[in-house]
Amino acid sequence: MITTRRKSRGLSTLKLNRASRFAQGLVGWLPMGNRACYGSDTMLDLSPVGNHGTLVNGPTWVGDQRLALKFDNVDDRVDFSSNIITGADRPIAIATWIQQDAGGNNRFVFANSSSSGPNILLTLSSTSTVMRFYSGDYAADSSVFTFDSGWHHYVWVWESNDTVRYFRDGVAIGTTSRISSGSTTGAASLGTNTELVGFGFLLDGRLDHFCLYKQRSLTEGEIRQIFVETYNGGYGSLAMGRRTIVNVPAAAPAVRANFLTLLGVS
């Protein structure tokens, strides 16, 4: 469990490093510490596509020590004007830092849905303590892990052959052999599925550094690099003028040890 991950980064506006290999296929880059967003109802997408979001019902910017967007488990969400991705866009990868204040079944992180068709959903479930992936009417889970209320880095990768790979803090925690590709025509959202707001499936906690890729997979090495580069609040090679931050903040022993191993520090 990472207890003090975030640091004040002091940048008024971020710029995408288009030369970074991590910019390839990027259709959503939402670094919540981008202070150009603060005090606004607009969530700026700094990817080349510009899929900006709208804050709905008052999710709050929290920070100095933890620059993130806080969802209240009541009605907070971020809406986008389009569905952003479809099953035809595979491979698809989503990477984000999440700190959950409380457990509960089907805490939606990202939803791409429509009442007229199948859904593509990403969610955390702390009842069964897994990462969960929905496509159409099919659900697939990662291996079971222990839930806690600290910061963790989560990655879902939906491959062209319909397998789904799951990573937590840079480590693989399962692969689903096959899942229906489904389809979708509705608009996307963060923090809930807009069709299920009344059912209590809302994110309860903080979200930071959300990245969405389409027609782009991420290798295990790339996922580990993203985890290491953004571990203590850095933006990694996605941002212009930013370097990998190698300072190791206080963290739970298991996560800290894994970070040091991936960094090559004994």
Backbone as numpy.savetxt, mean C-alpha at the origin, in Angstrom:
# Nx Ny Nz CAx CAy CAz Cx Cy Cz
7.31 -5.40 14.93 6.47 -4.21 14.93 7.34 -2.97 14.93
7.13 -2.08 14.00 7.89 -0.85 13.93 7.12 0.22 14.69
7.71 0.75 15.75 6.98 1.68 16.61 7.25 3.13 16.28
8.44 3.45 15.76 8.76 4.83 15.43 9.46 4.86 14.07
8.70 4.61 13.04 9.28 4.49 11.71 9.44 5.82 11.03
8.48 6.71 11.22 8.43 7.92 10.42 9.37 9.01 10.91
9.91 9.77 9.99 10.71 10.95 10.32 10.21 12.12 9.50
10.32 13.32 10.07 9.98 14.51 9.31 10.95 14.67 8.15
10.41 14.84 6.93 11.28 14.84 5.77 11.50 16.23 5.20
10.73 17.19 5.62 11.05 18.57 5.34 10.96 19.00 3.89
10.32 18.22 3.02 10.19 18.60 1.63 8.81 19.18 1.38
8.75 20.30 0.67 7.45 20.90 0.37 6.78 20.21 -0.81
7.56 19.80 -1.80 7.02 19.12 -2.97 8.00 18.07 -3.44
7.51 16.88 -3.71 8.35 15.81 -4.23 8.31 15.80 -5.75
9.37 15.29 -6.36 9.40 15.11 -7.80 9.81 13.68 -8.10
9.12 13.09 -9.08 9.38 11.72 -9.46 10.70 11.60 -10.21
11.51 10.64 -9.82 12.72 10.32 -10.55 12.35 9.35 -11.67
12.10 9.88 -12.85 11.64 9.05 -13.97 12.71 8.08 -14.44
13.96 8.32 -14.08 15.03 7.42 -14.47 15.06 6.16 -13.61
14.38 6.19 -12.48 14.36 5.02 -11.59 13.62 3.87 -12.25
14.15 2.67 -12.08 13.47 1.51 -12.65 12.12 1.29 -11.97
11.97 1.83 -10.77 10.70 1.68 -10.06 9.62 2.62 -10.59
9.98 3.52 -11.51 8.98 4.37 -12.15 8.30 3.69 -13.32
8.87 2.59 -13.79 8.30 1.85 -14.92 7.01 1.15 -14.50
5.92 1.42 -15.22 4.64 0.80 -14.91 3.90 1.44 -13.76
4.44 2.51 -13.17 3.84 3.15 -12.00 2.63 3.98 -12.42
1.45 3.64 -11.89 0.23 4.40 -12.19 -0.38 5.00 -10.93
0.30 4.85 -9.81 -0.13 5.47 -8.57 1.03 5.54 -7.60
1.47 6.76 -7.26 2.50 6.95 -6.23 1.99 8.03 -5.29
1.59 7.59 -4.09 0.98 8.48 -3.12 1.84 8.51 -1.85
2.89 9.32 -1.84 3.69 9.47 -0.63 2.99 10.42 0.33
2.42 9.89 1.38 1.56 10.70 2.25 2.32 11.82 2.94
3.66 11.73 2.98 4.44 12.79 3.58 4.66 13.98 2.66
4.07 13.96 1.47 4.19 15.08 0.54 3.39 16.26 1.09
4.06 17.26 1.61 3.36 18.33 2.32 2.56 19.23 1.40
2.71 19.06 0.08 1.86 19.79 -0.85 0.41 19.36 -0.71
0.18 18.19 -0.11 -1.19 17.68 0.09 -1.81 18.21 1.38
-1.00 18.58 2.34 -1.50 18.87 3.67 -2.50 20.02 3.67
-3.60 19.85 4.41 -4.63 20.85 4.50 -5.55 20.86 3.29
-5.38 19.88 2.41 -6.16 19.82 1.18 -7.02 18.57 1.18
-8.09 18.60 0.38 -8.93 17.42 0.19 -8.48 16.62 -1.02
-7.36 17.00 -1.61 -6.83 16.29 -2.77 -5.60 15.49 -2.38
-5.60 14.22 -2.74 -4.44 13.37 -2.56 -3.68 13.34 -3.89
-2.50 13.94 -3.92 -1.75 14.06 -5.16 -1.06 12.75 -5.52
-1.33 12.28 -6.73 -0.62 11.14 -7.29 0.56 11.68 -8.07
1.77 11.33 -7.66 2.97 11.83 -8.30 3.50 10.89 -9.37
2.72 9.88 -9.76 3.12 9.02 -10.87 2.95 9.77 -12.18
3.49 9.24 -13.29 3.32 9.91 -14.58 1.87 10.02 -15.02
0.98 9.20 -14.45 -0.42 9.16 -14.88 -1.24 10.25 -14.22
-0.97 10.56 -12.96 -1.72 11.59 -12.25 -3.10 11.16 -11.83
-3.21 9.97 -11.22 -4.49 9.48 -10.70 -4.74 10.09 -9.32
-5.06 11.38 -9.28 -5.26 12.06 -8.01 -6.53 11.57 -7.32
-6.48 11.55 -5.99 -7.63 11.12 -5.21 -8.27 12.26 -4.45
-9.50 12.04 -3.99 -10.24 13.03 -3.21 -10.53 12.46 -1.84
-10.15 13.19 -0.78 -10.44 12.76 0.58 -11.93 12.92 0.85
-12.56 11.86 1.38 -13.99 11.85 1.65 -14.23 11.59 3.13
-15.03 12.42 3.76 -15.46 12.26 5.17 -14.33 12.47 6.17
-13.26 13.13 5.74 -12.29 13.63 6.69 -11.18 12.73 7.17
-10.57 11.87 6.33 -9.31 11.26 6.79 -8.31 12.37 7.07
-7.49 12.20 8.07 -6.66 13.31 8.56 -5.18 13.08 8.28
-4.49 14.18 7.98 -3.05 14.13 7.83 -2.43 14.13 9.23
-1.59 13.18 9.49 -0.92 13.10 10.79 0.58 13.10 10.56
1.31 13.67 11.44 2.74 13.69 11.25 3.39 14.71 12.10
4.41 14.98 11.76 5.79 15.27 11.97 6.57 13.98 12.19
6.29 13.24 13.23 7.04 12.02 13.45 6.56 10.90 12.53
5.28 10.89 12.21 4.74 9.89 11.29 3.89 10.61 10.26
4.46 10.87 9.12 3.75 11.56 8.07 2.92 10.53 7.32
1.62 10.56 7.51 0.75 9.53 6.97 -0.68 10.06 6.89
-1.57 9.24 6.33 -2.99 9.57 6.28 -3.74 8.63 7.20
-4.51 9.21 8.13 -5.20 8.44 9.17 -6.65 8.21 8.78
-7.07 6.94 8.82 -8.45 6.54 8.56 -9.10 6.14 9.88
-10.37 6.58 10.09 -10.97 6.49 11.42 -11.85 5.27 11.66
-11.98 4.35 10.69 -12.82 3.16 10.85 -14.30 3.51 11.01
-14.68 4.71 10.56 -16.10 5.11 10.60 -16.61 5.32 9.18
-15.98 6.26 8.46 -16.42 6.51 7.08 -15.34 7.11 6.20
-14.11 7.20 6.72 -13.02 7.83 5.96 -12.63 7.00 4.74
-12.33 7.70 3.64 -11.82 7.02 2.46 -11.20 8.04 1.51
-10.52 7.54 0.50 -10.02 8.36 -0.60 -10.60 7.79 -1.88
-11.29 8.62 -2.65 -11.91 8.18 -3.90 -11.10 8.65 -5.10
-11.08 7.80 -6.13 -10.44 8.15 -7.40 -11.53 8.24 -8.47
-11.23 8.94 -9.55 -12.24 9.19 -10.57 -12.44 8.03 -11.52
-11.54 7.05 -11.49 -11.65 5.92 -12.40 -11.24 4.65 -11.68
-11.35 3.52 -12.39 -11.00 2.25 -11.77 -9.49 2.00 -11.74
-8.70 2.77 -12.47 -7.24 2.73 -12.46 -6.69 1.44 -13.04
-7.14 0.28 -12.55 -6.64 -0.99 -13.05 -7.80 -1.93 -13.34
-7.54 -2.90 -14.20 -8.49 -3.99 -14.46 -7.70 -5.29 -14.52
-8.43 -6.40 -14.58 -7.76 -7.68 -14.68 -6.89 -7.80 -15.93
-7.24 -7.05 -16.97 -6.46 -7.09 -18.22 -5.10 -6.43 -18.07
-4.89 -5.69 -16.95 -3.63 -4.98 -16.74 -2.57 -5.83 -16.06
-2.87 -7.09 -15.79 -1.87 -7.94 -15.14 -0.59 -8.04 -15.98
0.56 -8.14 -15.30 0.75 -8.20 -13.85 0.52 -6.86 -13.17
0.00 -6.93 -11.93 -0.30 -5.77 -11.12 0.42 -5.93 -9.78
0.98 -4.84 -9.28 1.64 -4.88 -7.97 1.20 -3.69 -7.14
0.95 -3.92 -5.87 0.60 -2.86 -4.93 1.51 -2.99 -3.71
2.15 -1.88 -3.34 3.05 -1.86 -2.18 2.69 -0.67 -1.32
2.62 -0.86 -0.01 2.27 0.25 0.88 2.70 -0.05 2.31
2.93 1.01 3.08 3.14 0.90 4.52 1.80 1.10 5.21
1.50 0.26 6.22 0.23 0.33 6.94 0.49 0.15 8.42
-0.18 0.96 9.22 -0.20 0.79 10.67 -1.66 0.70 11.09
-2.07 -0.49 11.55 -3.45 -0.70 11.96 -3.61 -0.45 13.45
-4.59 0.40 13.81 -4.87 0.65 15.22 -5.61 -0.50 15.87
-6.44 -1.19 15.10 -7.25 -2.27 15.65 -7.46 -3.34 14.61
-7.72 -4.54 15.07 -7.98 -5.65 14.18 -9.42 -5.64 13.68
-9.78 -6.69 12.99 -11.12 -6.79 12.43 -11.06 -7.43 11.07
-12.15 -8.08 10.69 -12.16 -8.80 9.43 -12.29 -7.85 8.24
-11.53 -8.11 7.19 -11.63 -7.39 5.92 -11.48 -5.88 6.07
-10.34 -5.47 6.58 -10.00 -4.05 6.61 -9.48 -3.66 5.24
-10.30 -2.98 4.46 -9.94 -2.70 3.08 -8.81 -1.68 2.99
-7.83 -2.02 2.19 -6.74 -1.11 1.89 -7.01 -0.42 0.56
-7.26 -1.22 -0.46 -7.53 -0.70 -1.81 -8.69 -1.49 -2.41
-9.62 -0.78 -3.02 -10.76 -1.43 -3.66 -10.96 -0.85 -5.05
-11.25 -1.72 -5.97 -11.51 -1.33 -7.34 -12.79 -2.06 -7.73
-13.94 -1.42 -7.59 -15.18 -2.18 -7.58 -16.29 -1.53 -8.37
-17.33 -2.33 -8.62 -18.52 -1.87 -9.31 -19.67 -2.79 -8.97
-20.86 -2.21 -8.72 -22.03 -3.02 -8.42 -22.49 -3.81 -9.63
-22.04 -3.41 -10.83 -22.47 -4.08 -12.05 -21.53 -5.20 -12.48
-20.48 -5.43 -11.72 -19.55 -6.46 -12.14 -18.67 -6.93 -11.01
-17.74 -7.87 -11.27 -16.84 -8.39 -10.24 -15.92 -7.30 -9.70
-15.26 -7.61 -8.60 -14.42 -6.65 -7.91 -12.97 -7.10 -7.89
-12.08 -6.14 -7.84 -10.68 -6.38 -7.53 -10.42 -5.66 -6.22
-10.15 -6.40 -5.16 -10.01 -5.81 -3.84 -8.73 -6.27 -3.18
-8.14 -5.39 -2.41 -7.02 -5.74 -1.57 -7.40 -5.39 -0.14
-7.14 -6.29 0.79 -7.57 -6.05 2.15 -6.65 -6.76 3.14
-6.62 -6.24 4.35 -5.98 -6.94 5.46 -7.07 -7.54 6.33
-6.86 -8.75 6.77 -7.80 -9.39 7.68 -7.06 -9.80 8.93
-7.46 -9.27 10.08 -6.79 -9.64 11.32 -7.58 -10.67 12.11
-8.76 -11.04 11.61 -9.48 -12.16 12.24 -8.72 -13.45 11.98
-8.39 -13.67 10.71 -7.58 -14.83 10.36 -6.11 -14.44 10.21
-5.79 -13.17 10.36 -4.44 -12.62 10.33 -3.72 -13.00 9.05
-4.25 -12.52 7.94 -3.67 -12.79 6.63 -3.77 -11.55 5.77
-3.01 -11.55 4.68 -3.24 -10.60 3.60 -4.22 -11.27 2.65
-5.20 -10.53 2.20 -6.27 -11.13 1.38 -6.37 -10.41 0.04
-6.68 -11.17 -0.97 -6.82 -10.63 -2.32 -8.12 -11.15 -2.92
-8.93 -10.23 -3.47 -10.17 -10.61 -4.14 -10.08 -10.27 -5.62
-10.60 -11.16 -6.44 -10.79 -10.86 -7.85 -12.11 -11.49 -8.25
-13.07 -10.64 -8.63 -14.40 -11.17 -8.87 -14.96 -11.75 -7.59
-15.44 -12.97 -7.64 -15.99 -13.64 -6.47 -14.98 -14.57 -5.81
-13.73 -14.48 -6.21 -12.71 -15.37 -5.70 -11.82 -14.65 -4.70
-11.55 -15.30 -3.57 -10.68 -14.74 -2.55 -9.50 -15.66 -2.34
-8.35 -15.08 -2.07 -7.14 -15.86 -1.82 -6.35 -15.21 -0.70
-5.77 -16.02 0.18 -5.09 -15.52 1.37 -3.61 -15.89 1.36
-2.84 -15.04 2.04 -1.43 -15.34 2.29 -1.32 -16.35 3.42
-0.09 -16.69 3.78 0.13 -17.48 4.98 -0.25 -16.66 6.21
-0.58 -17.34 7.29 -0.99 -16.66 8.53 0.22 -15.99 9.19
0.01 -14.79 9.72 1.05 -14.12 10.49 0.42 -13.49 11.73
1.24 -13.03 12.66 0.76 -12.48 13.92 0.41 -11.00 13.73
-0.80 -10.64 14.09 -1.23 -9.25 13.98 -0.65 -8.41 15.10
-0.24 -7.18 14.78 0.11 -6.21 15.81 -0.20 -4.83 15.25
-0.09 -3.80 16.09 -0.50 -2.46 15.72 0.66 -1.59 15.25
1.79 -2.20 14.89 2.93 -1.43 14.42 2.90 -1.22 12.92
3.86 -0.43 12.42 4.01 -0.20 10.99 4.58 -1.45 10.32
4.01 -1.82 9.17 4.54 -2.92 8.36 4.39 -2.58 6.89
5.28 -3.15 6.09 5.24 -2.94 4.65 4.61 -4.17 3.98
3.57 -3.93 3.19 2.82 -5.01 2.55 2.89 -4.87 1.03
3.06 -6.00 0.35 3.08 -6.01 -1.11 2.24 -7.19 -1.62
1.35 -6.87 -2.57 0.59 -7.88 -3.30 1.04 -7.83 -4.75
1.34 -8.97 -5.36 1.70 -9.02 -6.78 0.80 -10.04 -7.47
0.01 -9.56 -8.42 -0.92 -10.40 -9.18 -0.32 -10.62 -10.55
0.15 -11.85 -10.82 0.89 -12.14 -12.02 -0.02 -12.40 -13.22
0.56 -12.43 -14.40 -0.21 -12.64 -15.63 -0.86 -14.02 -15.67
-0.26 -15.00 -14.98 -0.84 -16.34 -14.95 -1.84 -16.52 -13.83
-2.26 -15.41 -13.21 -3.28 -15.38 -12.16 -2.80 -15.86 -10.79
-1.52 -16.14 -10.62 -1.02 -16.39 -9.28 -0.87 -15.07 -8.54
-0.97 -15.12 -7.22 -0.79 -13.94 -6.37 0.32 -14.22 -5.38
1.29 -13.29 -5.27 2.38 -13.40 -4.31 2.22 -12.34 -3.23
2.55 -12.70 -1.99 2.37 -11.81 -0.85 3.70 -11.60 -0.14
3.95 -10.36 0.28 5.18 -10.02 1.01 4.84 -9.11 2.18
5.49 -9.35 3.30 5.34 -8.51 4.48 6.73 -8.19 5.01
7.06 -6.91 5.09 8.37 -6.47 5.54 9.49 -7.12 4.75
9.31 -7.18 3.42 10.35 -7.68 2.53 10.49 -9.17 2.44
9.61 -9.91 3.11 9.70 -11.37 3.15 8.45 -11.98 2.54
8.62 -12.98 1.68 7.49 -13.67 1.07 6.71 -14.43 2.14
5.38 -14.28 2.12 4.55 -15.00 3.09 3.44 -15.77 2.38
3.75 -16.30 1.21 2.79 -17.16 0.55 2.55 -16.80 -0.90
2.08 -17.80 -1.64 1.69 -17.64 -3.04 0.41 -18.41 -3.26
-0.57 -17.76 -3.88 -1.80 -18.43 -4.27 -1.63 -18.94 -5.68
-1.85 -20.23 -5.89 -1.49 -20.83 -7.17 -2.31 -20.31 -8.33
-3.58 -20.01 -8.10 -4.41 -19.51 -9.20 -5.64 -18.80 -8.63
-6.03 -17.72 -9.31 -7.22 -16.99 -8.92 -7.88 -16.44 -10.17
-9.21 -16.38 -10.18 -9.92 -15.86 -11.34 -9.50 -14.43 -11.63
-9.34 -14.08 -12.92 -8.90 -12.74 -13.27 -9.99 -11.70 -13.07
-11.24 -12.06 -13.20 -12.33 -11.12 -12.97 -12.28 -9.94 -13.91
-13.06 -8.90 -13.60 -13.06 -7.65 -14.34 -13.69 -6.60 -13.46
-13.56 -5.34 -13.86 -14.15 -4.27 -13.08 -14.34 -3.03 -13.92
-15.37 -2.25 -13.60 -15.60 -1.00 -14.32 -15.81 0.18 -13.37
-15.81 -0.06 -12.08 -16.10 1.00 -11.12 -14.87 1.80 -10.74
-15.08 2.84 -9.94 -13.98 3.69 -9.50 -13.25 3.06 -8.31
-11.99 3.42 -8.14 -11.16 2.87 -7.08 -11.23 3.72 -5.83
-10.82 3.14 -4.70 -10.80 3.88 -3.43 -9.75 3.29 -2.51
-9.30 4.10 -1.56 -8.43 3.66 -0.48 -9.21 3.69 0.82
-8.99 2.69 1.68 -9.56 2.70 3.01 -10.88 1.99 3.16
-11.54 1.68 2.05 -12.80 0.94 2.11 -13.22 0.54 0.71
-14.22 -0.30 0.61 -14.96 -0.53 -0.62 -16.21 0.33 -0.53
-16.40 1.27 -1.44 -17.49 2.23 -1.33 -18.87 1.57 -1.30
-18.98 0.34 -1.78 -20.26 -0.35 -1.77 -20.54 -1.04 -0.44
-19.51 -1.11 0.43 -19.64 -1.86 1.68 -19.39 -1.00 2.91
-19.55 0.31 2.78 -19.25 1.22 3.89 -20.06 0.88 5.13
-21.33 0.50 4.95 -22.19 0.22 6.09 -21.93 -1.11 6.78
-20.98 -1.89 6.27 -20.73 -3.22 6.83 -19.50 -3.26 7.72
-18.85 -2.13 7.94 -17.74 -2.07 8.88 -16.42 -2.60 8.37
-16.23 -2.63 7.06 -14.99 -3.15 6.49 -14.00 -2.03 6.19
-13.86 -1.07 7.10 -13.03 0.10 6.84 -11.67 -0.02 7.50
-10.69 0.61 6.88 -9.35 0.63 7.44 -9.34 1.45 8.73
-8.71 0.92 9.76 -8.59 1.60 11.04 -7.11 1.77 11.34
-6.55 2.89 10.89 -5.13 3.11 11.08 -4.57 4.07 10.07
-3.29 3.96 9.82 -2.57 4.91 8.98 -2.00 4.23 7.74
-1.91 5.02 6.67 -1.42 4.54 5.39 -0.35 5.48 4.87
0.72 4.92 4.31 1.81 5.76 3.79 2.46 5.08 2.60
3.01 5.90 1.72 3.82 5.47 0.59 3.13 4.35 -0.19
1.97 4.69 -0.75 1.18 3.73 -1.54 1.65 3.78 -2.99
2.02 2.60 -3.52 2.48 2.48 -4.90 1.63 1.44 -5.64
1.19 1.79 -6.84 0.38 0.89 -7.66 1.02 0.77 -9.04
1.25 -0.47 -9.45 1.84 -0.74 -10.75 0.87 -1.57 -11.60
0.83 -1.28 -12.90 0.10 -2.15 -13.81 0.99 -2.53 -14.97
0.74 -3.74 -15.46 1.58 -4.33 -16.50 3.05 -4.32 -16.07
3.23 -4.56 -14.78 4.58 -4.57 -14.21 4.57 -5.43 -12.95
5.38 -6.47 -12.96 5.57 -7.27 -11.77 6.72 -6.71 -10.96
6.87 -7.14 -9.73 8.01 -6.79 -8.90 8.69 -8.08 -8.46
10.00 -8.13 -8.62 10.74 -9.30 -8.18 10.91 -9.27 -6.67
11.31 -10.39 -6.10 11.53 -10.43 -4.66 12.64 -9.47 -4.26
13.67 -9.36 -5.10 14.75 -8.42 -4.80 14.29 -6.98 -4.84
13.43 -6.63 -5.80 12.91 -5.26 -5.89 12.03 -4.94 -4.69
11.22 -5.91 -4.26 10.36 -5.70 -3.10 11.19 -5.47 -1.85
12.25 -6.23 -1.70 13.15 -6.03 -0.55 13.80 -4.65 -0.61
14.18 -4.21 -1.82 14.81 -2.90 -1.95 13.84 -1.78 -1.56
12.59 -1.88 -2.00 11.59 -0.87 -1.63 11.41 -0.84 -0.11
11.34 -2.01 0.50 11.19 -2.09 1.96 12.35 -1.41 2.67
13.58 -1.72 2.22 14.77 -1.14 2.86 14.82 0.37 2.66
14.55 0.83 1.43 14.66 2.25 1.13 13.62 3.09 1.86
12.46 2.53 2.12 11.38 3.31 2.73 11.15 2.95 4.19
12.03 2.16 4.75 11.86 1.63 6.11 11.66 2.73 7.15
12.48 3.77 7.09 12.38 4.82 8.10 11.90 6.14 7.52
11.06 6.06 6.50 10.42 7.26 6.00 11.02 7.84 4.75
12.09 7.23 4.21 12.65 7.72 2.97 11.75 7.40 1.79
11.97 8.10 0.68 11.19 7.86 -0.52 11.91 6.94 -1.49
13.16 6.59 -1.18 13.88 5.68 -2.04 14.23 6.30 -3.38
14.51 5.44 -4.36 14.96 5.90 -5.67 13.84 6.46 -6.52
12.58 6.40 -6.05 11.48 7.00 -6.79 11.56 8.52 -6.79
12.16 9.09 -5.78 12.18 10.55 -5.64 13.50 11.13 -6.12
13.42 12.29 -6.75 14.62 12.99 -7.20 15.44 13.45 -5.99
16.73 13.19 -6.06 17.63 13.73 -5.05 17.59 13.01 -3.73
16.88 11.88 -3.65 16.83 11.15 -2.38 17.73 9.92 -2.46
18.41 9.63 -1.39 19.25 8.44 -1.33 18.64 7.44 -0.37
19.10 6.21 -0.52 18.68 5.19 0.44 19.13 5.60 1.84
18.22 5.58 2.78 18.54 5.97 4.15 18.95 4.72 4.92
20.12 4.74 5.50 20.63 3.53 6.15 20.59 3.62 7.67
20.12 4.72 8.22 19.93 4.78 9.66 18.84 3.81 10.07
19.05 3.09 11.14 18.09 2.09 11.58 17.36 2.61 12.82
16.08 2.94 12.71 15.34 3.44 13.86 14.97 2.31 14.81
14.46 2.69 15.97 14.01 1.68 16.92 12.85 0.90 16.32
12.86 -0.40 16.53 11.80 -1.25 15.99 11.77 -2.54 16.79
10.69 -3.27 16.64 10.61 -4.58 17.30 11.76 -5.45 16.81
12.31 -6.29 17.64 13.52 -7.06 17.29 13.40 -7.84 15.99
12.27 -8.49 15.74 12.14 -9.34 14.55 12.19 -8.52 13.27
11.46 -7.40 13.23 11.46 -6.56 12.03 12.81 -5.89 11.86
13.37 -5.40 12.96 14.68 -4.75 12.91 15.75 -5.72 12.41
15.73 -6.95 12.90 16.70 -7.95 12.49 16.56 -8.26 11.00
15.32 -8.35 10.52 15.09 -8.62 9.11 15.61 -7.47 8.25
15.37 -6.23 8.71 15.86 -5.06 8.00 17.39 -5.10 7.89
18.05 -5.38 9.00 19.51 -5.43 9.01 20.03 -6.53 8.09
19.34 -7.66 8.06 19.75 -8.75 7.18 19.65 -8.35 5.72
18.53 -7.73 5.34 18.34 -7.31 3.96 19.34 -6.21 3.59
19.73 -5.41 4.57 20.69 -4.33 4.33 22.12 -4.84 4.27
22.32 -6.09 4.74 23.65 -6.66 4.73 24.47 -6.25 5.93
23.77 -5.89 7.02 24.46 -5.49 8.25 24.24 -6.57 9.29
25.29 -7.05 9.89 25.16 -8.11 10.89 25.01 -7.53 12.28
